[in-house]
Amino acid sequence: MTEKFLNCSVFHYDCNKVIEGLVRSLKSTGLNPAGLLIMGASGLGKTTAIRLFKEQYSRPATETHSYQTIVPVITPENGTVKSMTCALLKALGCPTPDRGSAHSMFIRAVKLMENLETKIIIFDEIQHLTEKNAQKKTKPVINFVKNLMSETNCPVVLVGMPDAKDLLELDEQIERRFSKTIMLNPFSMNNEKVNHDYTDTDLFFSFLHTIADIMPIDTINIEDPVVAKRILAASKGKISIIIKILEYVIENNEGELATLSDFSRAYSEISDYDIQYCPFIITTKQLEKLYFLEG
């Protein structure tokens, strides 16, 4: 049951927003490649959205030809031009990604992208380039990204933590090429407008409704406003933590209705936070005071 639950894809507002942005960049391939910056704290679904995008838009291999339409690359820690090019070659399937000079490796990467009909490159964990010990190497890497887009006519997507935006300010040309930025935010219940039709509370309840539909066990009503607030407080609005809590509840269920006590045990097992005031067992009044009242 747990595996089946975890294999379900939940398309929520921010996930769709990221996929739509990736599709727009993909359509610019071969024309005027449009760079895209995707930012958000860990646990908000950036990597999941990229995976879903790749599943939907990759071109399958044939008997005579392999394709790498969409190439996700993990940015190396303390990234340099050579280590970035090596990571790209490795993602493209090159058997000797670290062979040769940075220039010769770049030429191989461009040629491989042409042969594999690559349409878009996605550099994840780009915040590695903003770390203090990598600052002096950042400008050449930004030039590498700019050259990669120019030589291949493929858009590049940069994905990382919120401070990744600082990278674009290092070069005016790259800043122009990355005119679109998508910021992912944790779920909240502030009733603030997200668009003309929905508030942040609407989107959170829509997500919970989708999750409730695919839950393989009976639980308390997670769409109940108070229970929803408990889930929000426990997860700090992060999708990854919500899923971990539900995964534990499912995994340890013995066929009975999962209660707040079950959610509390899950929270204590997976949480990195102080569990002195567990959101699933404190009173409603304490919940409001500790987690939702400003100040």
mmCIF file with all atom_site columns, C-alpha atoms in Angstrom, residues 105-241:
data_model
loop_
_atom_site.group_PDB
_atom_site.id
_atom_site.type_symbol
_atom_site.label_atom_id
_atom_site.label_alt_id
_atom_site.label_comp_id
_atom_site.label_asym_id
_atom_site.label_entity_id
_atom_site.label_seq_id
_atom_site.pdbx_PDB_ins_code
_atom_site.Cartn_x
_atom_site.Cartn_y
_atom_site.Cartn_z
_atom_site.occupancy
_atom_site.B_iso_or_equiv
_atom_site.pdbx_formal_charge
_atom_site.auth_seq_id
_atom_site.auth_comp_id
_atom_site.auth_asym_id
_atom_site.auth_atom_id
_atom_site.pdbx_PDB_model_num
ATOM 1   C CA . MET A 1 105 ? 35.014  18.361 -22.790 1.00 0.00 ? 105 MET A CA 1
ATOM 2   C CA . PHE A 1 106 ? 32.734  21.267 -23.717 1.00 0.00 ? 106 PHE A CA 1
ATOM 3   C CA . ILE A 1 107 ? 33.081  20.457 -27.436 1.00 0.00 ? 107 ILE A CA 1
ATOM 4   C CA . ARG A 1 108 ? 32.220  16.798 -26.722 1.00 0.00 ? 108 ARG A CA 1
ATOM 5   C CA . ALA A 1 109 ? 29.180  17.826 -24.726 1.00 0.00 ? 109 ALA A CA 1
ATOM 6   C CA . VAL A 1 110 ? 27.888  20.075 -27.517 1.00 0.00 ? 110 VAL A CA 1
ATOM 7   C CA . LYS A 1 111 ? 28.392  17.277 -30.062 1.00 0.00 ? 111 LYS A CA 1
ATOM 8   C CA . LEU A 1 112 ? 26.660  14.730 -27.831 1.00 0.00 ? 112 LEU A CA 1
ATOM 9   C CA . MET A 1 113 ? 23.707  17.051 -27.335 1.00 0.00 ? 113 MET A CA 1
ATOM 10  C CA . GLU A 1 114 ? 23.408  17.376 -31.103 1.00 0.00 ? 114 GLU A CA 1
ATOM 11  C CA . ASN A 1 115 ? 23.547  13.600 -31.628 1.00 0.00 ? 115 ASN A CA 1
ATOM 12  C CA . LEU A 1 116 ? 21.050  12.903 -28.845 1.00 0.00 ? 116 LEU A CA 1
ATOM 13  C CA . GLU A 1 117 ? 18.755  15.721 -30.018 1.00 0.00 ? 117 GLU A CA 1
ATOM 14  C CA . THR A 1 118 ? 18.835  17.395 -26.632 1.00 0.00 ? 118 THR A CA 1
ATOM 15  C CA . LYS A 1 119 ? 16.276  20.179 -26.286 1.00 0.00 ? 119 LYS A CA 1
ATOM 16  C CA . ILE A 1 120 ? 16.766  21.445 -22.740 1.00 0.00 ? 120 ILE A CA 1
ATOM 17  C CA . ILE A 1 121 ? 19.349  21.221 -19.934 1.00 0.00 ? 121 ILE A CA 1
ATOM 18  C CA . ILE A 1 122 ? 18.326  21.464 -16.273 1.00 0.00 ? 122 ILE A CA 1
ATOM 19  C CA . PHE A 1 123 ? 21.002  22.205 -13.669 1.00 0.00 ? 123 PHE A CA 1
ATOM 20  C CA . ASP A 1 124 ? 19.624  21.284 -10.234 1.00 0.00 ? 124 ASP A CA 1
ATOM 21  C CA . GLU A 1 125 ? 21.110  22.263 -6.840  1.00 0.00 ? 125 GLU A CA 1
ATOM 22  C CA . ILE A 1 126 ? 22.537  25.411 -8.424  1.00 0.00 ? 126 ILE A CA 1
ATOM 23  C CA . GLN A 1 127 ? 22.872  26.996 -4.959  1.00 0.00 ? 127 GLN A CA 1
ATOM 24  C CA . HIS A 1 128 ? 26.182  25.123 -4.694  1.00 0.00 ? 128 HIS A CA 1
ATOM 25  C CA . LEU A 1 129 ? 27.616  27.973 -6.747  1.00 0.00 ? 129 LEU A CA 1
ATOM 26  C CA . THR A 1 130 ? 26.577  30.582 -4.193  1.00 0.00 ? 130 THR A CA 1
ATOM 27  C CA . GLU A 1 131 ? 28.405  29.030 -1.265  1.00 0.00 ? 131 GLU A CA 1
ATOM 28  C CA . LYS A 1 132 ? 31.227  31.191 0.071   1.00 0.00 ? 132 LYS A CA 1
ATOM 29  C CA . ASN A 1 133 ? 33.990  28.784 -0.874  1.00 0.00 ? 133 ASN A CA 1
ATOM 30  C CA . ALA A 1 134 ? 32.744  28.734 -4.465  1.00 0.00 ? 134 ALA A CA 1
ATOM 31  C CA . GLN A 1 135 ? 32.290  32.474 -5.062  1.00 0.00 ? 135 GLN A CA 1
ATOM 32  C CA . LYS A 1 136 ? 35.534  33.023 -6.961  1.00 0.00 ? 136 LYS A CA 1
ATOM 33  C CA . LYS A 1 137 ? 34.599  30.253 -9.396  1.00 0.00 ? 137 LYS A CA 1
ATOM 34  C CA . THR A 1 138 ? 31.043  31.418 -10.021 1.00 0.00 ? 138 THR A CA 1
ATOM 35  C CA . LYS A 1 139 ? 31.570  33.980 -12.807 1.00 0.00 ? 139 LYS A CA 1
ATOM 36  C CA . PRO A 1 140 ? 33.327  31.501 -15.156 1.00 0.00 ? 140 PRO A CA 1
ATOM 37  C CA . VAL A 1 141 ? 30.522  28.980 -14.569 1.00 0.00 ? 141 VAL A CA 1
ATOM 38  C CA . ILE A 1 142 ? 27.921  31.619 -15.453 1.00 0.00 ? 142 ILE A CA 1
ATOM 39  C CA . ASN A 1 143 ? 29.864  32.241 -18.674 1.00 0.00 ? 143 ASN A CA 1
ATOM 40  C CA . PHE A 1 144 ? 29.827  28.474 -19.273 1.00 0.00 ? 144 PHE A CA 1
ATOM 41  C CA . VAL A 1 145 ? 26.004  28.453 -19.014 1.00 0.00 ? 145 VAL A CA 1
ATOM 42  C CA . LYS A 1 146 ? 25.796  31.419 -21.384 1.00 0.00 ? 146 LYS A CA 1
ATOM 43  C CA . ASN A 1 147 ? 28.133  29.742 -23.910 1.00 0.00 ? 147 ASN A CA 1
ATOM 44  C CA . LEU A 1 148 ? 26.211  26.472 -23.653 1.00 0.00 ? 148 LEU A CA 1
ATOM 45  C CA . MET A 1 149 ? 22.975  28.223 -24.631 1.00 0.00 ? 149 MET A CA 1
ATOM 46  C CA . SER A 1 150 ? 24.703  30.054 -27.499 1.00 0.00 ? 150 SER A CA 1
ATOM 47  C CA . GLU A 1 151 ? 26.470  26.998 -28.933 1.00 0.00 ? 151 GLU A CA 1
ATOM 48  C CA . THR A 1 152 ? 23.527  24.592 -28.727 1.00 0.00 ? 152 THR A CA 1
ATOM 49  C CA . ASN A 1 153 ? 20.574  26.969 -29.061 1.00 0.00 ? 153 ASN A CA 1
ATOM 50  C CA . CYS A 1 154 ? 19.025  25.035 -26.155 1.00 0.00 ? 154 CYS A CA 1
ATOM 51  C CA . PRO A 1 155 ? 17.476  26.676 -23.103 1.00 0.00 ? 155 PRO A CA 1
ATOM 52  C CA . VAL A 1 156 ? 19.102  26.102 -19.728 1.00 0.00 ? 156 VAL A CA 1
ATOM 53  C CA . VAL A 1 157 ? 17.079  25.849 -16.521 1.00 0.00 ? 157 VAL A CA 1
ATOM 54  C CA . LEU A 1 158 ? 18.686  26.653 -13.171 1.00 0.00 ? 158 LEU A CA 1
ATOM 55  C CA . VAL A 1 159 ? 17.052  25.129 -10.099 1.00 0.00 ? 159 VAL A CA 1
ATOM 56  C CA . GLY A 1 160 ? 17.957  25.788 -6.500  1.00 0.00 ? 160 GLY A CA 1
ATOM 57  C CA . MET A 1 161 ? 17.419  27.466 -3.164  1.00 0.00 ? 161 MET A CA 1
ATOM 58  C CA . PRO A 1 162 ? 16.143  31.068 -2.986  1.00 0.00 ? 162 PRO A CA 1
ATOM 59  C CA . ASP A 1 163 ? 19.638  32.612 -2.853  1.00 0.00 ? 163 ASP A CA 1
ATOM 60  C CA . ALA A 1 164 ? 20.309  31.214 -6.350  1.00 0.00 ? 164 ALA A CA 1
ATOM 61  C CA . LYS A 1 165 ? 18.849  34.439 -7.747  1.00 0.00 ? 165 LYS A CA 1
ATOM 62  C CA . ASP A 1 166 ? 22.092  36.195 -6.807  1.00 0.00 ? 166 ASP A CA 1
ATOM 63  C CA . LEU A 1 167 ? 23.858  34.264 -9.578  1.00 0.00 ? 167 LEU A CA 1
ATOM 64  C CA . LEU A 1 168 ? 22.041  36.108 -12.346 1.00 0.00 ? 168 LEU A CA 1
ATOM 65  C CA . GLU A 1 169 ? 23.164  39.491 -11.037 1.00 0.00 ? 169 GLU A CA 1
ATOM 66  C CA . LEU A 1 170 ? 26.777  38.602 -11.873 1.00 0.00 ? 170 LEU A CA 1
ATOM 67  C CA . ASP A 1 171 ? 26.215  39.007 -15.614 1.00 0.00 ? 171 ASP A CA 1
ATOM 68  C CA . GLU A 1 172 ? 23.848  41.376 -17.405 1.00 0.00 ? 172 GLU A CA 1
ATOM 69  C CA . GLN A 1 173 ? 23.557  39.152 -20.489 1.00 0.00 ? 173 GLN A CA 1
ATOM 70  C CA . ILE A 1 174 ? 22.654  36.036 -18.519 1.00 0.00 ? 174 ILE A CA 1
ATOM 71  C CA . GLU A 1 175 ? 20.160  38.066 -16.506 1.00 0.00 ? 175 GLU A CA 1
ATOM 72  C CA . ARG A 1 176 ? 18.391  39.035 -19.737 1.00 0.00 ? 176 ARG A CA 1
ATOM 73  C CA . ARG A 1 177 ? 18.318  35.451 -20.938 1.00 0.00 ? 177 ARG A CA 1
ATOM 74  C CA . PHE A 1 178 ? 16.775  34.326 -17.631 1.00 0.00 ? 178 PHE A CA 1
ATOM 75  C CA . SER A 1 179 ? 13.915  36.801 -17.619 1.00 0.00 ? 179 SER A CA 1
ATOM 76  C CA . LYS A 1 180 ? 11.472  34.250 -16.123 1.00 0.00 ? 180 LYS A CA 1
ATOM 77  C CA . THR A 1 181 ? 11.700  33.186 -12.472 1.00 0.00 ? 181 THR A CA 1
ATOM 78  C CA . ILE A 1 182 ? 9.390   30.770 -10.656 1.00 0.00 ? 182 ILE A CA 1
ATOM 79  C CA . MET A 1 183 ? 9.369   30.822 -6.873  1.00 0.00 ? 183 MET A CA 1
ATOM 80  C CA . LEU A 1 184 ? 7.908   27.884 -4.945  1.00 0.00 ? 184 LEU A CA 1
ATOM 81  C CA . ASN A 1 185 ? 6.505   28.646 -1.511  1.00 0.00 ? 185 ASN A CA 1
ATOM 82  C CA . PRO A 1 186 ? 5.408   26.406 1.371   1.00 0.00 ? 186 PRO A CA 1
ATOM 83  C CA . PHE A 1 187 ? 1.688   25.831 1.814   1.00 0.00 ? 187 PHE A CA 1
ATOM 84  C CA . SER A 1 188 ? -0.029  28.350 4.063   1.00 0.00 ? 188 SER A CA 1
ATOM 85  C CA . MET A 1 189 ? -3.484  29.287 5.303   1.00 0.00 ? 189 MET A CA 1
ATOM 86  C CA . ASN A 1 190 ? -3.309  33.069 5.356   1.00 0.00 ? 190 ASN A CA 1
ATOM 87  C CA . ASN A 1 191 ? -6.164  33.502 2.864   1.00 0.00 ? 191 ASN A CA 1
ATOM 88  C CA . GLU A 1 192 ? -3.860  35.548 0.657   1.00 0.00 ? 192 GLU A CA 1
ATOM 89  C CA . LYS A 1 193 ? -4.711  35.684 -3.041  1.00 0.00 ? 193 LYS A CA 1
ATOM 90  C CA . VAL A 1 194 ? -2.520  33.471 -5.212  1.00 0.00 ? 194 VAL A CA 1
ATOM 91  C CA . ASN A 1 195 ? -4.346  34.377 -8.409  1.00 0.00 ? 195 ASN A CA 1
ATOM 92  C CA . HIS A 1 196 ? -7.725  35.803 -9.413  1.00 0.00 ? 196 HIS A CA 1
ATOM 93  C CA . ASP A 1 197 ? -9.567  32.637 -8.426  1.00 0.00 ? 197 ASP A CA 1
ATOM 94  C CA . TYR A 1 198 ? -7.808  31.095 -5.436  1.00 0.00 ? 198 TYR A CA 1
ATOM 95  C CA . THR A 1 199 ? -6.231  31.904 -2.093  1.00 0.00 ? 199 THR A CA 1
ATOM 96  C CA . ASP A 1 200 ? -3.318  30.027 -0.546  1.00 0.00 ? 200 ASP A CA 1
ATOM 97  C CA . THR A 1 201 ? -5.841  28.308 1.753   1.00 0.00 ? 201 THR A CA 1
ATOM 98  C CA . ASP A 1 202 ? -7.846  27.095 -1.258  1.00 0.00 ? 202 ASP A CA 1
ATOM 99  C CA . LEU A 1 203 ? -4.724  25.569 -2.785  1.00 0.00 ? 203 LEU A CA 1
ATOM 100 C CA . PHE A 1 204 ? -3.752  23.796 0.435   1.00 0.00 ? 204 PHE A CA 1
ATOM 101 C CA . PHE A 1 205 ? -7.207  22.258 0.804   1.00 0.00 ? 205 PHE A CA 1
ATOM 102 C CA . SER A 1 206 ? -7.192  21.269 -2.871  1.00 0.00 ? 206 SER A CA 1
ATOM 103 C CA . PHE A 1 207 ? -3.908  19.430 -2.257  1.00 0.00 ? 207 PHE A CA 1
ATOM 104 C CA . LEU A 1 208 ? -5.323  17.697 0.847   1.00 0.00 ? 208 LEU A CA 1
ATOM 105 C CA . HIS A 1 209 ? -8.434  16.693 -1.115  1.00 0.00 ? 209 HIS A CA 1
ATOM 106 C CA . THR A 1 210 ? -6.269  15.051 -3.776  1.00 0.00 ? 210 THR A CA 1
ATOM 107 C CA . ILE A 1 211 ? -4.224  13.259 -1.114  1.00 0.00 ? 211 ILE A CA 1
ATOM 108 C CA . ALA A 1 212 ? -7.392  12.064 0.674   1.00 0.00 ? 212 ALA A CA 1
ATOM 109 C CA . ASP A 1 213 ? -8.627  10.521 -2.576  1.00 0.00 ? 213 ASP A CA 1
ATOM 110 C CA . ILE A 1 214 ? -5.524  8.355  -2.977  1.00 0.00 ? 214 ILE A CA 1
ATOM 111 C CA . MET A 1 215 ? -5.009  7.357  0.661   1.00 0.00 ? 215 MET A CA 1
ATOM 112 C CA . PRO A 1 216 ? -5.087  3.534  0.792   1.00 0.00 ? 216 PRO A CA 1
ATOM 113 C CA . ILE A 1 217 ? -6.263  3.425  4.424   1.00 0.00 ? 217 ILE A CA 1
ATOM 114 C CA . ASP A 1 218 ? -9.038  5.032  6.465   1.00 0.00 ? 218 ASP A CA 1
ATOM 115 C CA . THR A 1 219 ? -7.923  8.069  8.452   1.00 0.00 ? 219 THR A CA 1
ATOM 116 C CA . ILE A 1 220 ? -9.413  10.969 10.300  1.00 0.00 ? 220 ILE A CA 1
ATOM 117 C CA . ASN A 1 221 ? -10.662 13.608 7.900   1.00 0.00 ? 221 ASN A CA 1
ATOM 118 C CA . ILE A 1 222 ? -7.507  15.438 6.785   1.00 0.00 ? 222 ILE A CA 1
ATOM 119 C CA . GLU A 1 223 ? -9.722  18.038 5.084   1.00 0.00 ? 223 GLU A CA 1
ATOM 120 C CA . ASP A 1 224 ? -11.225 19.067 8.425   1.00 0.00 ? 224 ASP A CA 1
ATOM 121 C CA . PRO A 1 225 ? -10.010 22.661 9.019   1.00 0.00 ? 225 PRO A CA 1
ATOM 122 C CA . VAL A 1 226 ? -8.473  21.892 12.414  1.00 0.00 ? 226 VAL A CA 1
ATOM 123 C CA . VAL A 1 227 ? -6.775  18.703 11.214  1.00 0.00 ? 227 VAL A CA 1
ATOM 124 C CA . ALA A 1 228 ? -5.523  20.618 8.163   1.00 0.00 ? 228 ALA A CA 1
ATOM 125 C CA . LYS A 1 229 ? -3.974  23.209 10.470  1.00 0.00 ? 229 LYS A CA 1
ATOM 126 C CA . ARG A 1 230 ? -2.304  20.466 12.481  1.00 0.00 ? 230 ARG A CA 1
ATOM 127 C CA . ILE A 1 231 ? -0.809  19.019 9.283   1.00 0.00 ? 231 ILE A CA 1
ATOM 128 C CA . LEU A 1 232 ? 0.334   22.463 8.178   1.00 0.00 ? 232 LEU A CA 1
ATOM 129 C CA . ALA A 1 233 ? 1.983   23.170 11.545  1.00 0.00 ? 233 ALA A CA 1
ATOM 130 C CA . ALA A 1 234 ? 3.714   19.780 11.620  1.00 0.00 ? 234 ALA A CA 1
ATOM 131 C CA . SER A 1 235 ? 5.050   20.104 8.079   1.00 0.00 ? 235 SER A CA 1
ATOM 132 C CA . LYS A 1 236 ? 5.762   23.848 8.006   1.00 0.00 ? 236 LYS A CA 1
ATOM 133 C CA . GLY A 1 237 ? 3.925   23.735 4.704   1.00 0.00 ? 237 GLY A CA 1
ATOM 134 C CA . LYS A 1 238 ? 6.463   21.434 3.052   1.00 0.00 ? 238 LYS A CA 1
ATOM 135 C CA . ILE A 1 239 ? 5.073   18.744 0.773   1.00 0.00 ? 239 ILE A CA 1
ATOM 136 C CA . SER A 1 240 ? 7.950   16.358 1.486   1.00 0.00 ? 240 SER A CA 1
ATOM 137 C CA . ILE A 1 241 ? 7.199   16.334 5.231   1.00 0.00 ? 241 ILE A CA 1
#
